[in-house]
Each structure stands twice: as C-alpha cells, then as structure tokens.
Short mmCIF file of C-alpha atoms in Angstrom, two decimals:
data_model
loop_
_atom_site.label_atom_id
_atom_site.label_comp_id
_atom_site.label_asym_id
_atom_site.label_seq_id
_atom_site.Cartn_x
_atom_site.Cartn_y
_atom_site.Cartn_z
CA UNK C 1 60.44 21.37 -2.03
CA UNK C 2 58.11 20.37 0.66
CA UNK C 3 58.96 17.55 2.88
CA UNK C 4 57.35 15.68 5.68
CA UNK C 5 58.94 16.32 9.14
CA UNK C 6 58.61 13.08 11.01
CA UNK C 7 60.27 14.34 14.14
CA UNK C 8 57.45 16.61 15.02
CA UNK C 9 54.24 15.29 16.55
CA UNK C 10 51.06 16.22 14.71
CA UNK C 11 47.95 17.39 16.61
CA UNK C 12 44.32 16.79 16.54
CA UNK C 13 41.66 19.01 18.04
CA UNK C 14 40.56 17.97 21.45
CA UNK C 15 37.16 18.51 22.84
CA UNK C 16 38.36 21.22 25.06
CA UNK C 17 39.86 23.07 22.10
CA UNK C 18 43.52 22.32 23.00
CA UNK C 19 45.58 20.10 20.69
CA UNK C 20 46.04 16.54 21.62
CA UNK C 21 49.20 14.64 20.27
CA UNK C 22 48.41 11.96 17.71
CA UNK C 23 50.26 9.44 19.99
CA UNK C 24 47.38 9.78 22.42
CA UNK C 25 44.79 9.26 19.66
CA UNK C 26 44.65 5.50 20.12
CA UNK C 27 44.16 6.04 23.98
CA UNK C 28 41.31 8.32 23.26
CA UNK C 29 39.76 6.13 20.64
CA UNK C 30 39.72 3.22 22.98
CA UNK C 31 37.34 5.36 25.24
CA UNK C 32 34.74 5.24 22.43
CA UNK C 33 34.16 1.55 23.09
CA UNK C 34 32.41 2.46 26.27
CA UNK C 35 30.19 5.14 24.82
CA UNK C 36 26.62 4.33 24.19
CA UNK C 37 25.74 4.02 20.47
CA UNK C 38 22.47 5.05 18.97
CA UNK C 39 21.79 1.54 18.05
CA UNK C 40 22.45 0.32 21.72
CA UNK C 41 20.25 3.08 23.03
CA UNK C 42 17.46 2.20 20.69
CA UNK C 43 17.72 -1.52 21.60
CA UNK C 44 17.72 -0.65 25.34
CA UNK C 45 14.60 1.59 24.86
CA UNK C 46 12.81 -1.32 23.12
CA UNK C 47 13.67 -3.73 25.77
CA UNK C 48 12.69 -1.51 28.58
CA UNK C 49 9.55 -0.29 26.70
CA UNK C 50 10.63 3.27 27.09
CA UNK C 51 8.40 5.51 25.04
CA UNK C 52 7.22 2.70 22.95
CA UNK C 53 3.57 2.97 21.74
CA UNK C 54 2.91 -0.44 20.19
CA UNK C 55 2.79 -3.91 21.78
CA UNK C 56 2.73 -7.35 20.32
CA UNK C 57 1.97 -10.59 22.02
CA UNK C 58 4.08 -13.13 20.04
CA UNK C 59 4.28 -16.88 19.72
CA UNK C 60 2.52 -19.94 18.50
CA UNK C 61 2.09 -21.29 21.97
CA UNK C 62 -0.42 -19.21 23.99
CA UNK C 63 1.31 -20.00 27.26
CA UNK C 64 4.70 -19.22 26.04
CA UNK C 65 3.77 -15.99 24.09
CA UNK C 66 5.91 -12.95 24.87
CA UNK C 67 5.15 -9.26 24.74
CA UNK C 68 7.48 -7.32 22.41
CA UNK C 69 7.29 -3.57 22.23
CA UNK C 70 8.11 -1.25 19.23
CA UNK C 71 7.69 2.30 18.14
CA UNK C 72 4.70 2.60 15.84
CA UNK C 73 6.00 5.21 13.58
CA UNK C 74 9.15 3.03 12.75
CA UNK C 75 6.93 0.14 11.78
CA UNK C 76 4.48 2.20 9.63
CA UNK C 77 7.14 3.88 7.53
CA UNK C 78 9.27 0.71 7.09
CA UNK C 79 6.64 -1.78 5.94
CA UNK C 80 3.47 -1.74 4.05
CA UNK C 81 2.44 -4.83 5.97
CA UNK C 82 2.77 -3.15 9.44
CA UNK C 83 1.22 0.14 7.98
CA UNK C 84 -1.99 -1.70 7.06
CA UNK C 85 -2.01 -3.75 10.21
CA UNK C 86 -1.64 -0.82 12.51
CA UNK C 87 -4.00 1.39 10.76
CA UNK C 88 -6.78 -1.16 10.35
CA UNK C 89 -10.08 -0.33 12.11
CA UNK C 90 -9.91 -3.54 13.98
CA UNK C 91 -6.42 -2.69 15.53
CA UNK C 92 -7.34 0.90 16.10
CA UNK C 93 -10.50 -0.20 18.00
CA UNK C 94 -8.56 -2.54 20.30
CA UNK C 95 -5.99 -0.82 22.37
CA UNK C 96 -4.50 -4.21 23.69
CA UNK C 97 -1.59 -6.23 22.49
CA UNK C 98 -1.65 -7.38 18.88
CA UNK C 99 -1.56 -11.03 18.80
CA UNK C 100 1.01 -12.57 16.45
CA UNK C 101 0.84 -16.33 16.05
CA UNK C 102 2.80 -17.18 12.89
CA UNK C 103 6.28 -16.69 14.31
CA UNK C 104 8.50 -17.20 17.43
CA UNK C 105 9.27 -14.34 19.77
CA UNK C 106 13.13 -14.50 19.24
CA UNK C 107 12.63 -14.24 15.52
CA UNK C 108 10.13 -11.40 15.80
CA UNK C 109 12.54 -9.49 17.98
CA UNK C 110 15.06 -9.63 15.13
CA UNK C 111 12.43 -8.19 12.75
CA UNK C 112 11.69 -5.36 15.16
CA UNK C 113 15.46 -4.87 15.68
CA UNK C 114 16.10 -4.74 11.90
CA UNK C 115 13.35 -2.11 11.35
CA UNK C 116 14.33 0.08 14.32
CA UNK C 117 18.04 0.06 13.30
CA UNK C 118 17.28 1.27 9.83
CA UNK C 119 17.91 -2.10 8.04
CA UNK C 120 20.77 -3.44 10.13
CA UNK C 121 21.12 -6.18 12.83
CA UNK C 122 23.13 -5.89 15.95
CA UNK C 123 22.26 -9.30 16.85
CA UNK C 124 23.60 -12.46 15.20
CA UNK C 125 21.51 -14.96 13.27
CA UNK C 126 22.59 -18.00 14.95
CA UNK C 127 21.34 -20.97 13.10
CA UNK C 128 19.90 -22.03 9.72
CA UNK C 129 16.42 -22.48 11.22
CA UNK C 130 16.47 -18.96 12.64
CA UNK C 131 17.62 -17.58 9.30
CA UNK C 132 14.88 -19.50 7.45
CA UNK C 133 12.27 -18.15 9.84
CA UNK C 134 13.42 -14.70 9.57
CA UNK C 135 13.36 -14.91 5.68
CA UNK C 136 9.88 -16.28 5.92
CA UNK C 137 9.05 -13.21 8.08
CA UNK C 138 10.75 -10.79 5.71
CA UNK C 139 8.47 -12.22 2.88
CA UNK C 140 5.33 -11.87 4.99
CA UNK C 141 6.11 -8.46 6.21
CA UNK C 142 7.14 -7.03 2.85
CA UNK C 143 10.76 -6.22 4.07
CA UNK C 144 12.99 -6.57 0.84
CA UNK C 145 16.10 -5.37 2.70
CA UNK C 146 15.70 -8.17 5.29
CA UNK C 147 15.12 -10.70 2.64
CA UNK C 148 18.44 -9.73 0.99
CA UNK C 149 20.29 -10.00 4.49
CA UNK C 150 18.83 -13.54 4.82
CA UNK C 151 19.82 -14.34 1.30
CA UNK C 152 23.49 -13.33 2.18
CA UNK C 153 23.33 -15.32 5.34
CA UNK C 154 22.08 -18.43 3.54
CA UNK C 155 24.73 -17.96 0.84
CA UNK C 156 27.76 -17.35 3.09
CA UNK C 157 26.91 -19.27 6.26
CA UNK C 158 24.26 -21.91 6.40
CA UNK C 159 23.50 -23.51 3.08
CA UNK C 160 25.24 -26.58 2.30
CA UNK C 161 25.21 -29.27 -0.35
CA UNK C 162 23.80 -31.81 2.22
CA UNK C 163 20.94 -29.46 3.44
CA UNK C 164 19.93 -27.66 0.25
CA UNK C 165 17.28 -30.13 -0.90
CA UNK C 166 15.57 -30.07 2.45
CA UNK C 167 15.57 -26.40 2.52
CA UNK C 168 14.20 -25.99 -0.91
CA UNK C 169 11.54 -28.52 -0.32
CA UNK C 170 10.20 -26.81 2.67
CA UNK C 171 10.69 -23.18 1.71
CA UNK C 172 10.47 -23.15 -2.12
CA UNK C 173 7.70 -20.46 -2.07
CA UNK C 174 9.92 -18.02 -0.28
CA UNK C 175 11.64 -15.95 -2.93
CA UNK C 176 14.90 -15.23 -1.06
CA UNK C 177 15.35 -18.81 0.13
CA UNK C 178 14.46 -20.41 -3.22
CA UNK C 179 17.03 -17.97 -4.89
CA UNK C 180 19.77 -18.95 -2.60
CA UNK C 181 19.05 -22.74 -2.99
CA UNK C 182 18.98 -22.46 -6.73
CA UNK C 183 22.26 -20.55 -6.83
CA UNK C 184 24.01 -23.34 -4.84
CA UNK C 185 22.30 -26.07 -7.04
CA UNK C 186 23.45 -24.32 -10.18
CA UNK C 187 27.12 -24.38 -9.06
CA UNK C 188 27.27 -27.76 -7.26
CA UNK C 189 24.64 -29.59 -9.49
CA UNK C 190 26.63 -32.89 -9.77
CA UNK C 191 27.47 -33.13 -6.07
CA UNK C 192 23.93 -32.34 -5.02
CA UNK C 193 22.38 -34.94 -7.46
CA UNK C 194 24.53 -37.66 -5.50
CA UNK C 195 23.14 -36.69 -2.07
CA UNK C 196 20.64 -39.17 -0.51
CA UNK C 197 18.43 -36.05 0.32
CA UNK C 198 17.89 -35.58 -3.30
CA UNK C 199 15.62 -38.66 -3.42
CA UNK C 200 13.66 -37.27 -0.44
CA UNK C 201 13.22 -33.88 -2.07
CA UNK C 202 9.69 -32.92 -3.28
CA UNK C 203 8.75 -33.08 -6.96
CA UNK C 204 8.22 -29.34 -6.98
CA UNK C 205 11.73 -28.72 -5.65
CA UNK C 206 13.39 -30.82 -8.27
CA UNK C 207 11.17 -29.29 -10.95
CA UNK C 208 12.57 -25.73 -9.92
CA UNK C 209 16.14 -27.16 -10.19
CA UNK C 210 15.50 -28.61 -13.59
CA UNK C 211 14.16 -25.34 -14.80
CA UNK C 212 17.73 -23.86 -14.64
CA UNK C 213 19.31 -22.98 -17.86
CA UNK C 214 22.79 -23.21 -16.59
CA UNK C 215 24.28 -25.65 -14.22
CA UNK C 216 27.53 -27.34 -13.39
CA UNK C 217 27.03 -30.81 -14.98
CA UNK C 218 28.90 -33.09 -17.25
CA UNK C 219 26.00 -33.64 -19.62
CA UNK C 220 22.13 -33.67 -19.67
CA UNK C 221 22.23 -37.34 -19.10
CA UNK C 222 23.55 -36.79 -15.65
CA UNK C 223 20.20 -35.20 -14.92
CA UNK C 224 18.23 -37.81 -16.71
CA UNK C 225 19.93 -40.60 -14.82
CA UNK C 226 19.27 -38.97 -11.44
CA UNK C 227 15.53 -38.36 -12.47
CA UNK C 228 15.04 -41.97 -13.44
CA UNK C 229 16.64 -43.18 -10.25
CA UNK C 230 14.36 -40.93 -8.30
CA UNK C 231 11.26 -42.12 -10.21
CA UNK C 232 12.40 -45.79 -9.74
CA UNK C 233 11.99 -45.34 -5.91
CA UNK C 234 8.37 -44.30 -6.31
CA UNK C 235 5.47 -46.54 -6.82
CA UNK C 236 4.09 -44.90 -10.05
CA UNK C 237 7.61 -44.32 -11.56
CA UNK C 238 6.44 -43.46 -14.99
CA UNK C 239 3.72 -41.06 -13.82
CA UNK C 240 6.32 -39.42 -11.50
CA UNK C 241 8.79 -39.08 -14.28
CA UNK C 242 6.49 -37.70 -16.90
CA UNK C 243 4.76 -35.39 -14.39
CA UNK C 244 7.78 -34.01 -12.47
CA UNK C 245 10.80 -34.22 -14.80
CA UNK C 246 10.02 -34.80 -18.36
CA UNK C 247 8.80 -31.28 -19.00
CA UNK C 248 12.07 -29.70 -18.02
CA UNK C 249 14.55 -32.22 -19.48
CA UNK C 250 16.44 -31.21 -22.49
CA UNK C 251 16.20 -34.57 -24.32
CA UNK C 252 17.57 -32.98 -27.62
CA UNK C 253 20.98 -32.72 -25.82
CA UNK C 254 21.17 -36.56 -25.53
CA UNK C 255 23.07 -38.97 -27.60
CA UNK C 256 21.35 -41.74 -29.41
CA UNK C 257 22.50 -44.34 -26.98
CA UNK C 258 21.33 -42.33 -24.03
CA UNK C 259 17.88 -41.52 -25.62
CA UNK C 260 17.18 -45.29 -25.48
CA UNK C 261 17.07 -45.13 -21.66
CA UNK C 262 14.36 -42.50 -21.73
CA UNK C 263 12.04 -44.39 -24.42
CA UNK C 264 10.04 -46.38 -21.72
CA UNK C 265 8.80 -43.08 -20.37
CA UNK C 266 7.62 -41.68 -23.79
CA UNK C 267 4.46 -41.81 -25.61
CA UNK C 268 4.25 -42.96 -29.23
CA UNK C 269 3.86 -39.44 -30.38
CA UNK C 270 6.93 -38.32 -28.53
CA UNK C 271 8.93 -41.10 -29.89
CA UNK C 272 7.68 -40.06 -33.46
CA UNK C 273 8.65 -36.54 -32.74
CA UNK C 274 12.20 -37.66 -31.89
CA UNK C 275 12.37 -39.70 -34.99
CA UNK C 276 11.29 -36.89 -37.18
CA UNK C 277 14.39 -34.92 -36.04
CA UNK C 278 16.85 -37.53 -37.26
CA UNK C 279 16.90 -40.51 -39.73
CA UNK C 280 15.74 -43.70 -37.97
CA UNK C 281 18.53 -45.44 -39.60
CA UNK C 282 20.92 -42.85 -38.20
CA UNK C 283 19.75 -42.98 -34.57
CA UNK C 284 19.56 -46.74 -34.76
CA UNK C 285 15.87 -47.24 -33.92
CA UNK C 286 14.35 -50.54 -35.04
CA UNK C 287 10.78 -51.46 -35.95
CA UNK C 288 10.89 -53.24 -32.56
CA UNK C 289 11.61 -50.03 -30.85
CA UNK C 290 9.20 -47.90 -32.69
CA UNK C 291 6.67 -50.13 -34.32
CA UNK C 292 4.22 -47.33 -34.93
CA UNK C 293 6.56 -45.67 -37.29
CA UNK C 294 6.74 -48.74 -39.60
CA UNK C 295 3.02 -49.34 -40.24
CA UNK C 296 3.17 -48.01 -43.58
CA UNK C 297 5.50 -45.56 -45.51
CA UNK C 298 3.28 -42.49 -44.96
CA UNK C 299 2.87 -42.85 -41.16
CA UNK C 300 5.54 -40.45 -40.45
CA UNK C 301 4.52 -37.81 -42.96
CA UNK C 302 0.78 -38.28 -41.85
CA UNK C 303 1.69 -37.40 -38.26
CA UNK C 304 3.99 -34.48 -39.17
CA UNK C 305 1.39 -33.00 -41.49
CA UNK C 306 -1.28 -32.84 -38.79
CA UNK C 307 -1.58 -30.09 -36.17
CA UNK C 308 1.84 -29.37 -34.80
CA UNK C 309 2.72 -31.74 -31.89
CA UNK C 310 4.22 -30.29 -28.66
CA UNK C 311 6.53 -32.84 -27.05
CA UNK C 312 6.41 -33.41 -23.31
CA UNK C 313 9.84 -32.20 -22.86
CA UNK C 314 11.80 -28.93 -23.13
CA UNK C 315 13.05 -28.08 -26.58
CA UNK C 316 15.79 -25.88 -25.19
CA UNK C 317 19.35 -26.91 -24.77
CA UNK C 318 21.12 -26.53 -21.48
CA UNK C 319 24.53 -24.74 -21.13
CA UNK C 320 26.81 -25.98 -18.53
CA UNK C 321 28.77 -23.35 -16.64
CA UNK C 322 32.48 -23.79 -15.62
CA UNK C 323 33.02 -20.57 -13.68
CA UNK C 324 32.05 -20.65 -9.96
CA UNK C 325 30.41 -17.22 -9.59
CA UNK C 326 29.58 -17.70 -5.86
CA UNK C 327 31.23 -19.50 -2.99
CA UNK C 328 29.43 -21.80 -0.53
CA UNK C 329 30.71 -23.58 2.52
CA UNK C 330 32.11 -27.09 1.35
CA UNK C 331 30.74 -30.16 3.03
CA UNK C 332 33.35 -32.14 5.07
#
C-alpha cells in the first residue's frame, strides 16, 4: 500500500537545475510580483511611444486634446472600424495624428489598452460616467468584447434603481447599456416605478421598458397606474398616454374595475373592441359609459363584421417573474 510520507520535504526544479524545497516556494513566488509582466511592458511601451506607429489626437476640446499612441497592427486586426479608418485613402495620405473628437482622452486610453491587452483591462473603470462613455466607444468602434465588459461593469457595479431611468433615457440606443438597464428594470420593476426619476424619463425609455414580456410586478395595473400618473404630469396627457404607453400595455390582463380607469384614454372603437370580448352586463359597462354600443341592437355586430379592427394596445399577456436571475447593488 502506498502512503504519503509527510516527514520528507518535496522538491521543485529550480532555474539552476538544483531542487528547491517546497518550503521555499512561497519565498520564490513572492519574487514574481517584482517581475515585469507582458501587460505592464506593453502599457509602458504605449505610454513611452516605443515602436508605436500610429498617433491619435484625442479630445473634444482642441486646447486640451492629447496625443495617444498605438500599434497599427493591433488596431487593424482587432476592429473593423479601425481597419477601415487606418486603411482609408485620407488617413494614408496624411501622415499626421488622426483627430478624434467624439471621446475624451482618458476613455480612449482605455479602448487602446483593451485592444493591446487582447481583450483585458489592467486599469479600473472608476465611475458610471466613464463606463457609459466606454460602452458608447465600444459600440462605435465595433468592439463586442468591450461592450460585454461594460455590460458586466454596469450590472455588478454602477447601475442602481435610482439612476437606471436617467441612464436609459440618455443611452437607450447603445445596445449594451440598454440591455443592462432593461435587465435591472425587469427585476426591480415595482421599485423603479416609484422613483421620481421615472417621471423624468423619456417616452422612448418608458416604451422600451413596457415592451418587456416579463417583469417583477404585482399586476399589469401597477404599470397602468404609473403611466397614467406620468401622463398626468404632461400638458397633452391623453396624447402622451396613447402615443407612448398604450401600444405596449396589456389591457386584457386588467380586471373590469381597473379597465374603467383607462376608458378616458380610449377611442370608441377601442371601447367596442373591449366590449366584444365580454358581455357588457358582465363587465358592468352602462349606456353612459359606452353610448355608441347602445344606438341600436346591431351596432356591435356591424362593427365586428367590418374589416378587423386592431386595438391601440398589445393583445399579449404579461408574465410576472418571481426569481431574481441577476443581482444589482441595492439602493440605501
């Protein structure tokens, strides 16, 4: 039977070829921290401009723009955007620095670092604003891996219930940012609807939110109430409600009592559509509520026999989710 002898010191090969006791391994391992890594050497070469063959002049402000150097080959093989830029006749004809005005120097440095370190960042993304700018740059420069990194940063570090509406309003067209925002809104829908920032969100941002099939809500009426309150704060409340919210609300999920709150925002045809999906006696609608349905006995049949009417709201039914599939920082 083979047994382990714990009294003898095992050995590992040393650089010189002589065995080194394992007890000294920790001491040798600590020396590795002082060695120059490939990443550190690459970043130093970029900072010093050593062997670099590509120069960018970066910054929105002409006076504060900074020169940032890179390796042309790394950029071309990593990004279709940079490949097109660096191989364009205009760039090839002009040997000077390439002017970049759409991004701040510190953020562009992160882009260059990410590309030159083969899809990794040694530097930290220090704030929500930097992360958003980096995600926008990743979208512009066609760097999917960087978009994913920003998505993870937003999920795990920066997005909160009290800032998600502002972020979605400003950056809804950036795929990675919108995805992170909608994931948070899906999980924390009820809490987000109670935020003051919800009423300051753009109609487009709220429309994206309402398009979700699943969300953590008590009922569809929770969404309807929030949208009505949002519309009430606007000058043209009926137009806002119909334009921005009605197409994505699932009115067929509502009870009869709750439907009555929505009637002021509906057209006669839409009210007729609702009435056609249940007995007027059952739903409790009266001639005063729906006068057009009581003009004559055939009015309902006449409307339904015409060309199929498409209501202004979604015919889908929303499913509430009860399992939190992703964690976000909670708001204190």
